[in-house]
Structure formats: C-alpha cells, structure tokens
Amino acid sequence: MAEITASMVKELRESTGAGMMDCKSALAENDGDMDAAIDWLRKKGLSKAAKKSSRVAAEGLIGVSSKGLKGAIVEVNSETDFVARNERFQAMVSEIADLALVARGDVDALKAASMSDGKSVADYVTEAVATIGENMNVRRTGYVEVSDGIVATYVHSQVVPGLGKIGVLVGLESGGDKAKLAAHGRQLAMHIAAASPIAVNPQDVDSSLVERERDVLAAQARESGKAEEIIAKMIEGRLRKYYEEVVLLHQVYVIDGENTVGKAIKEMEKDVGAPITVAAFVRFAIGEGIEREAGDFASEVAAAAGA
C-alpha cells in the first residue's frame, strides 16, 4: 500500500476543497492515486466545495457569544441571504461563536478548533459548502474581556438569539451594580451598532487615518485663501468635528439624542454606584469591506433560462 504523505493530502485538499480527513481517506482508499482519489471524493459529493470557492461570499451571519467576563464575535459568510436563513447554517455559526470564546480573537486558532463532531471548524465549513451548495467561510473574529465588570452584547436584525446582520461587543470595567451595568451596556452596544464608532478615545484612532483626514481638511481650508494661522485653526476645529463623528466618547448618544456618550456614561456611573471605563468594543456588520460582484440580473435570468 502506498504511503500517504502530508503533502499528498495537502495537494488533494487544495484541488478539491474537501476536508483533510476526507482527503486522507480518499488517498488511502485509492492507494495514493491522486486522480482516483479526486473521483472518489466527487462520487461522495465532497469535492463540490472547490467549484464554489471562487464565488463571492458577502452574505451570512454575525454571531456573538458571552460568558462571564468575556465575549466573542464571529462573521461567517455565505453567498446568499437565503442560506443565512438555513437552520443548519445558523446552528453552525452559533457553535463557531461559542468556540470563539476560546480562540480569543485569533481566526486561525478558531478555524483549527474542534466542533462537536470532532472535525475542525475549517473542515466542518468545507463539508457544509459541499452539502449546502454555496461558498462559505469564517472571515473574522473578535474578543473582549474585562477584569471586573461586564461584556455586553447586541445583535441587530436578529434571526435567532445571538445571530444577525450586525453584532456588537462592549466591555465595561466597573465595580458597580452588575445588573444595572449590564442594562446600560446593552444600550451602549445598541449605540455602537447605530453610530459605527472606530475608537473609544481620540488617541485610539489610527494615526494614518488622522493624518489623511488632516490632509483633506488642509486642502479644503486653503481653498478659502485665508492666512496660514487661520487655516491652522480651521483644521483643528474641523478635526474636532471629525472626532465627534467617529470617536465613541465624543459621539452624541443615540439613546437620548442630546448628551455625548462620555457625558451619558457619567450619568450611568451615578446609577451603578461606581466609575465606568469602556475597556474595548468590537462591531461587525455582515459583508463590510467585501467587494461584491456587480451582477446583471437580466443576463443571469437569461442564462438560467438557457437563452
């Protein structure tokens, strides 16, 4: 019997998209013959994933999970929203979200984690591609943990508990009343879902983003023809406005529409009986940043009809 090497398994997996253990079995069943192994996988319906892997998967679900002082979030993509409504897909995303609590924000560690049937997340998803018939992938994961306080979660457009189109984690450090803190944390998570901040404080904003914004503002200000010292003040004023739009503590709190989030947190502190610090937050929206294919619907219908 031919020796089945790791490189052979890797080659077969890359050419078919089937799971690692299925590729190993295929090679073993066919005495290491690569072409025969490919046919063996095809007959069992396990090589369909390869045909799907080039298609854009920008739909799917965001899953959130929390336990004690930690919370995790994942994005698992599919090609269509129809699949996101599939119960098997939803169960898969829920289980992956729970495993994300152990992966602690490391997507490679998450893909290597074991599902309830013993398969890795990566292999389980590959098999689901073959079964369900659409390209899918575990795109990213996030993690928030606090030492004393709560990690609040919120899911927008929720299809089942913990799964939806936008997911948020927000960690609040506080020694105050945990029940009241959790209620405020959920409202803060709802604000983050709606307002899409990119950082907690101005100093947390990526310096490259700030410099790019400053360059744009400078070019706009110089169009006024004013003196440089006036332009400098104009830039700083407009930069403050930029922070009000993208920095969490500087945004107008959508729950009351009046105070900044920073001021709202001061009011929360009175209610919970202790200082509150926003340790971190993560916000995922399904498909954000994925370049979607621009389809011609009429052509697609014609092709489906055989025209």
Coordinates of C-alpha atoms in Angstrom, one line a residue:
M1 CA 0.0 0.0 0.0
A2 CA 1.3 3.4 -1.0
E3 CA 2.5 5.8 1.8
I4 CA 0.1 8.7 2.2
T5 CA 2.1 11.8 2.9
A6 CA 1.0 15.1 4.3
S7 CA 2.0 16.8 1.1
M8 CA -0.3 14.5 -0.9
V9 CA -3.2 15.3 1.5
K10 CA -2.5 19.0 1.1
E11 CA -2.4 18.8 -2.7
L12 CA -5.7 16.9 -2.8
R13 CA -7.3 19.2 -0.4
E14 CA -6.3 22.3 -2.4
S15 CA -7.5 20.8 -5.7
T16 CA -10.9 19.6 -4.3
G17 CA -11.7 21.8 -1.3
A18 CA -12.6 18.7 0.6
G19 CA -11.8 18.2 4.3
M20 CA -8.4 17.0 5.4
M21 CA -9.6 13.7 6.8
D22 CA -11.8 13.0 3.7
C23 CA -8.7 13.6 1.5
K24 CA -6.6 11.3 3.6
S25 CA -9.3 8.6 3.4
A26 CA -9.7 9.1 -0.4
L27 CA -6.0 8.6 -0.9
A28 CA -5.9 5.6 1.3
E29 CA -8.9 4.0 -0.4
N30 CA -7.2 4.5 -3.8
D31 CA -3.6 3.5 -2.9
G32 CA -2.3 7.1 -3.3
D33 CA -3.6 7.6 -6.8
M34 CA -4.5 11.3 -7.0
D35 CA -6.9 11.2 -9.9
A36 CA -8.7 8.2 -8.5
A37 CA -8.9 10.0 -5.1
I38 CA -10.4 13.0 -6.8
D39 CA -13.1 10.9 -8.5
W40 CA -13.7 9.1 -5.1
L41 CA -14.4 12.5 -3.5
R42 CA -16.6 13.6 -6.4
K43 CA -18.7 10.5 -6.1
K44 CA -19.3 11.2 -2.5
G45 CA -20.2 14.8 -3.2
L46 CA -17.2 16.1 -1.1
S47 CA -15.3 18.0 -3.9
K48 CA -18.1 20.4 -4.7
A49 CA -16.5 23.0 -2.4
A50 CA -13.7 23.6 -4.8
K51 CA -16.1 24.7 -7.5
K52 CA -17.8 27.2 -5.1
S53 CA -14.6 28.7 -3.6
S54 CA -14.1 31.4 -6.2
R55 CA -17.6 32.8 -5.7
V56 CA -18.0 35.9 -3.6
A57 CA -19.5 35.2 -0.1
A58 CA -20.6 38.5 1.2
E59 CA -23.8 37.5 3.0
G60 CA -24.2 35.2 6.0
L61 CA -24.4 35.9 9.7
I62 CA -22.7 37.6 12.6
G63 CA -22.6 35.5 15.8
V64 CA -22.0 36.7 19.3
S65 CA -21.4 34.7 22.5
S66 CA -20.6 35.8 26.0
K67 CA -19.7 34.0 29.2
G68 CA -18.8 35.7 32.5
L69 CA -16.2 38.5 31.9
K70 CA -15.6 37.7 28.2
G71 CA -17.4 37.9 24.9
A72 CA -16.6 36.8 21.3
I73 CA -17.9 37.7 17.9
V74 CA -17.6 36.0 14.5
E75 CA -18.5 36.6 10.9
V76 CA -19.3 33.6 8.8
N77 CA -20.1 34.4 5.2
S78 CA -22.3 32.7 2.6
E79 CA -23.1 33.7 -0.9
T80 CA -26.8 34.4 -0.3
D81 CA -29.1 35.6 2.4
F82 CA -31.2 32.5 1.7
V83 CA -28.5 30.3 3.2
A84 CA -28.3 32.6 6.2
R85 CA -31.9 31.5 6.9
N86 CA -31.0 27.9 6.8
E87 CA -31.2 26.2 10.2
R88 CA -28.1 24.1 9.7
F89 CA -26.1 27.2 8.8
Q90 CA -27.4 29.0 11.8
A91 CA -26.6 26.1 14.1
M92 CA -23.0 26.0 12.7
V93 CA -22.5 29.8 13.2
S94 CA -23.8 29.5 16.8
E95 CA -21.4 26.7 17.6
I96 CA -18.5 28.6 16.0
A97 CA -19.3 31.7 18.0
D98 CA -19.1 29.7 21.2
L99 CA -15.7 28.3 20.2
A100 CA -14.6 31.9 19.5
L101 CA -14.5 32.5 23.3
V102 CA -11.5 30.1 23.4
A103 CA -9.9 31.4 20.3
R104 CA -9.7 34.9 21.8
G105 CA -9.8 36.9 18.6
D106 CA -7.4 34.6 16.6
V107 CA -9.2 33.5 13.4
D108 CA -6.6 30.8 12.7
A109 CA -7.0 29.3 16.1
L110 CA -10.8 29.4 15.6
K111 CA -10.5 27.5 12.3
A112 CA -8.4 24.9 14.0
A113 CA -10.8 24.5 16.9
S114 CA -12.9 21.3 17.2
M115 CA -16.6 21.2 16.5
S116 CA -18.9 18.9 18.5
D117 CA -18.4 16.1 16.0
G118 CA -14.6 16.3 16.3
K119 CA -13.9 18.0 13.0
S120 CA -12.0 21.2 12.9
V121 CA -14.1 24.4 12.1
A122 CA -12.3 24.7 8.8
D123 CA -13.1 21.1 7.7
Y124 CA -16.7 21.4 9.0
V125 CA -17.3 24.5 7.0
T126 CA -15.8 22.9 3.9
E127 CA -18.2 20.0 4.2
A128 CA -21.1 22.4 4.7
V129 CA -20.1 24.0 1.4
A130 CA -20.5 20.7 -0.3
T131 CA -23.8 19.9 1.4
I132 CA -25.5 23.3 1.2
G133 CA -24.0 24.2 -2.2
E134 CA -22.6 27.7 -1.6
N135 CA -19.2 29.1 -0.9
M136 CA -18.8 29.9 2.9
N137 CA -16.0 31.0 5.1
V138 CA -15.2 32.0 8.6
R139 CA -14.0 35.5 7.8
R140 CA -13.0 37.1 11.1
T141 CA -13.5 37.0 14.9
G142 CA -13.1 39.5 17.8
Y143 CA -12.8 39.2 21.5
V144 CA -13.3 41.4 24.5
E145 CA -12.5 40.6 28.2
V146 CA -12.7 42.7 31.4
S147 CA -11.3 42.1 34.8
D148 CA -14.3 43.4 36.8
G149 CA -17.5 44.5 35.1
I150 CA -19.5 43.1 32.1
V151 CA -19.2 42.4 28.4
A152 CA -22.5 43.5 26.9
T153 CA -23.7 42.2 23.5
Y154 CA -26.2 43.3 21.0
V155 CA -27.3 41.8 17.7
H156 CA -29.2 43.9 15.1
S157 CA -31.6 42.3 12.6
Q158 CA -31.5 39.1 14.8
V159 CA -32.7 36.0 13.1
V160 CA -32.3 33.7 16.1
P161 CA -30.8 34.5 19.5
G162 CA -27.2 35.6 19.1
L163 CA -27.2 35.7 15.3
G164 CA -27.9 38.6 12.9
K165 CA -26.6 41.1 10.4
I166 CA -24.7 43.5 12.9
G167 CA -23.1 42.3 16.1
V168 CA -21.5 44.3 18.9
L169 CA -19.4 43.5 22.0
V170 CA -18.6 46.2 24.5
G171 CA -16.6 45.7 27.7
L172 CA -17.3 47.9 30.7
E173 CA -14.9 47.9 33.6
S174 CA -16.7 48.8 36.8
G175 CA -17.1 47.6 40.4
G176 CA -20.7 48.9 40.4
D177 CA -24.1 47.1 40.3
K178 CA -23.7 44.4 37.6
A179 CA -27.4 44.2 36.7
K180 CA -27.7 47.9 36.2
L181 CA -24.3 47.9 34.4
A182 CA -25.5 45.2 32.0
A183 CA -28.6 47.2 31.2
H184 CA -26.5 50.3 30.4
G185 CA -24.0 48.2 28.5
R186 CA -26.7 46.8 26.2
Q187 CA -27.9 50.4 25.4
L188 CA -24.3 51.4 24.7
A189 CA -23.9 48.4 22.4
M190 CA -27.0 49.5 20.6
H191 CA -25.5 52.9 20.1
I192 CA -22.3 51.4 18.7
A193 CA -24.4 49.3 16.3
A194 CA -26.1 52.5 15.0
A195 CA -23.3 55.1 15.1
S196 CA -20.3 52.9 14.0
P197 CA -17.5 54.5 16.0
I198 CA -14.0 53.4 15.1
A199 CA -12.3 54.1 18.5
V200 CA -13.1 54.7 22.2
N201 CA -10.9 57.8 22.5
P202 CA -9.3 60.2 20.1
Q203 CA -5.8 58.8 20.9
D204 CA -7.0 55.4 19.9
V205 CA -7.8 56.5 16.3
D206 CA -5.2 55.1 13.8
S207 CA -2.7 57.9 13.2
S208 CA -2.7 57.2 9.5
L209 CA -6.5 57.9 9.4
V210 CA -6.0 61.2 11.3
E211 CA -3.2 62.3 9.0
R212 CA -5.3 61.5 5.9
E213 CA -8.2 63.5 7.4
R214 CA -5.9 66.4 8.3
D215 CA -4.5 66.5 4.7
V216 CA -8.0 66.6 3.3
L217 CA -9.1 69.3 5.7
A218 CA -6.0 71.4 5.0
A219 CA -6.6 71.3 1.3
Q220 CA -10.2 72.3 1.8
A221 CA -9.2 75.2 4.2
R222 CA -6.6 76.5 1.8
E223 CA -9.3 77.0 -0.8
S224 CA -10.6 79.8 1.4
G225 CA -7.5 81.8 0.7
K226 CA -7.1 82.8 4.3
A227 CA -3.8 83.2 6.2
E228 CA -2.0 80.1 7.3
E229 CA -2.6 80.8 11.1
I230 CA -6.3 81.0 10.4
I231 CA -6.1 77.8 8.3
A232 CA -4.4 76.0 11.2
K233 CA -7.3 76.9 13.5
M234 CA -9.8 75.9 10.9
I235 CA -8.1 72.5 10.5
E236 CA -8.2 71.9 14.3
G237 CA -11.8 72.9 14.5
R238 CA -12.8 70.5 11.7
L239 CA -10.7 67.7 13.2
R240 CA -12.7 68.1 16.4
K241 CA -15.8 67.7 14.3
Y242 CA -14.3 64.5 12.8
Y243 CA -13.7 63.1 16.3
E244 CA -17.3 63.8 17.2
E245 CA -18.3 61.6 14.2
V246 CA -16.0 58.6 14.8
V247 CA -14.9 58.5 18.4
L248 CA -17.3 56.7 20.8
L249 CA -17.0 59.0 23.8
H250 CA -17.4 62.1 21.6
Q251 CA -20.4 61.0 19.7
V252 CA -23.9 62.1 20.5
Y253 CA -25.6 59.3 22.4
V254 CA -28.3 58.0 20.1
I255 CA -30.4 56.8 23.1
D256 CA -31.1 60.3 24.4
G257 CA -30.0 62.4 21.3
E258 CA -28.5 65.1 23.5
N259 CA -25.5 64.2 25.6
T260 CA -22.2 62.8 24.3
V261 CA -21.5 59.2 25.2
G262 CA -18.9 60.4 27.6
K263 CA -21.5 62.5 29.5
A264 CA -24.0 59.7 29.3
I265 CA -21.5 57.4 31.0
K266 CA -21.1 59.9 33.8
E267 CA -24.8 59.6 34.4
M268 CA -24.6 55.8 34.3
E269 CA -21.9 55.9 37.0
K270 CA -24.4 57.6 39.4
D271 CA -26.9 54.8 38.7
V272 CA -24.4 51.8 39.2
G273 CA -22.6 53.5 42.1
A274 CA -19.1 53.3 40.7
P275 CA -16.8 54.6 37.9
I276 CA -17.2 53.1 34.5
T277 CA -14.5 52.7 31.9
V278 CA -15.1 51.5 28.3
A279 CA -12.4 48.9 28.0
A280 CA -13.0 48.0 24.4
F281 CA -15.6 47.3 21.8
V282 CA -16.0 45.3 18.6
R283 CA -18.6 46.0 15.9
F284 CA -19.1 43.6 12.9
A285 CA -21.5 44.2 10.1
I286 CA -22.0 41.4 7.6
G287 CA -20.1 41.8 4.4
E288 CA -18.5 45.1 5.2
G289 CA -15.3 45.7 3.2
I290 CA -16.0 42.8 0.8
E291 CA -16.0 43.8 -2.8
R292 CA -19.2 42.4 -4.2
E293 CA -19.6 41.4 -7.8
A294 CA -21.9 43.7 -9.8
G295 CA -24.3 41.3 -11.4
D296 CA -26.5 41.9 -14.4
F297 CA -29.9 40.4 -13.2
A298 CA -31.4 40.3 -16.7
S299 CA -28.4 38.3 -18.0
E300 CA -28.5 36.0 -15.1
V301 CA -32.2 35.2 -15.7
A302 CA -31.5 34.7 -19.4
A303 CA -28.6 32.3 -18.7
A304 CA -30.7 30.4 -16.2
A305 CA -33.4 30.0 -18.9
G306 CA -30.8 28.8 -21.4
A307 CA -31.1 31.8 -23.6

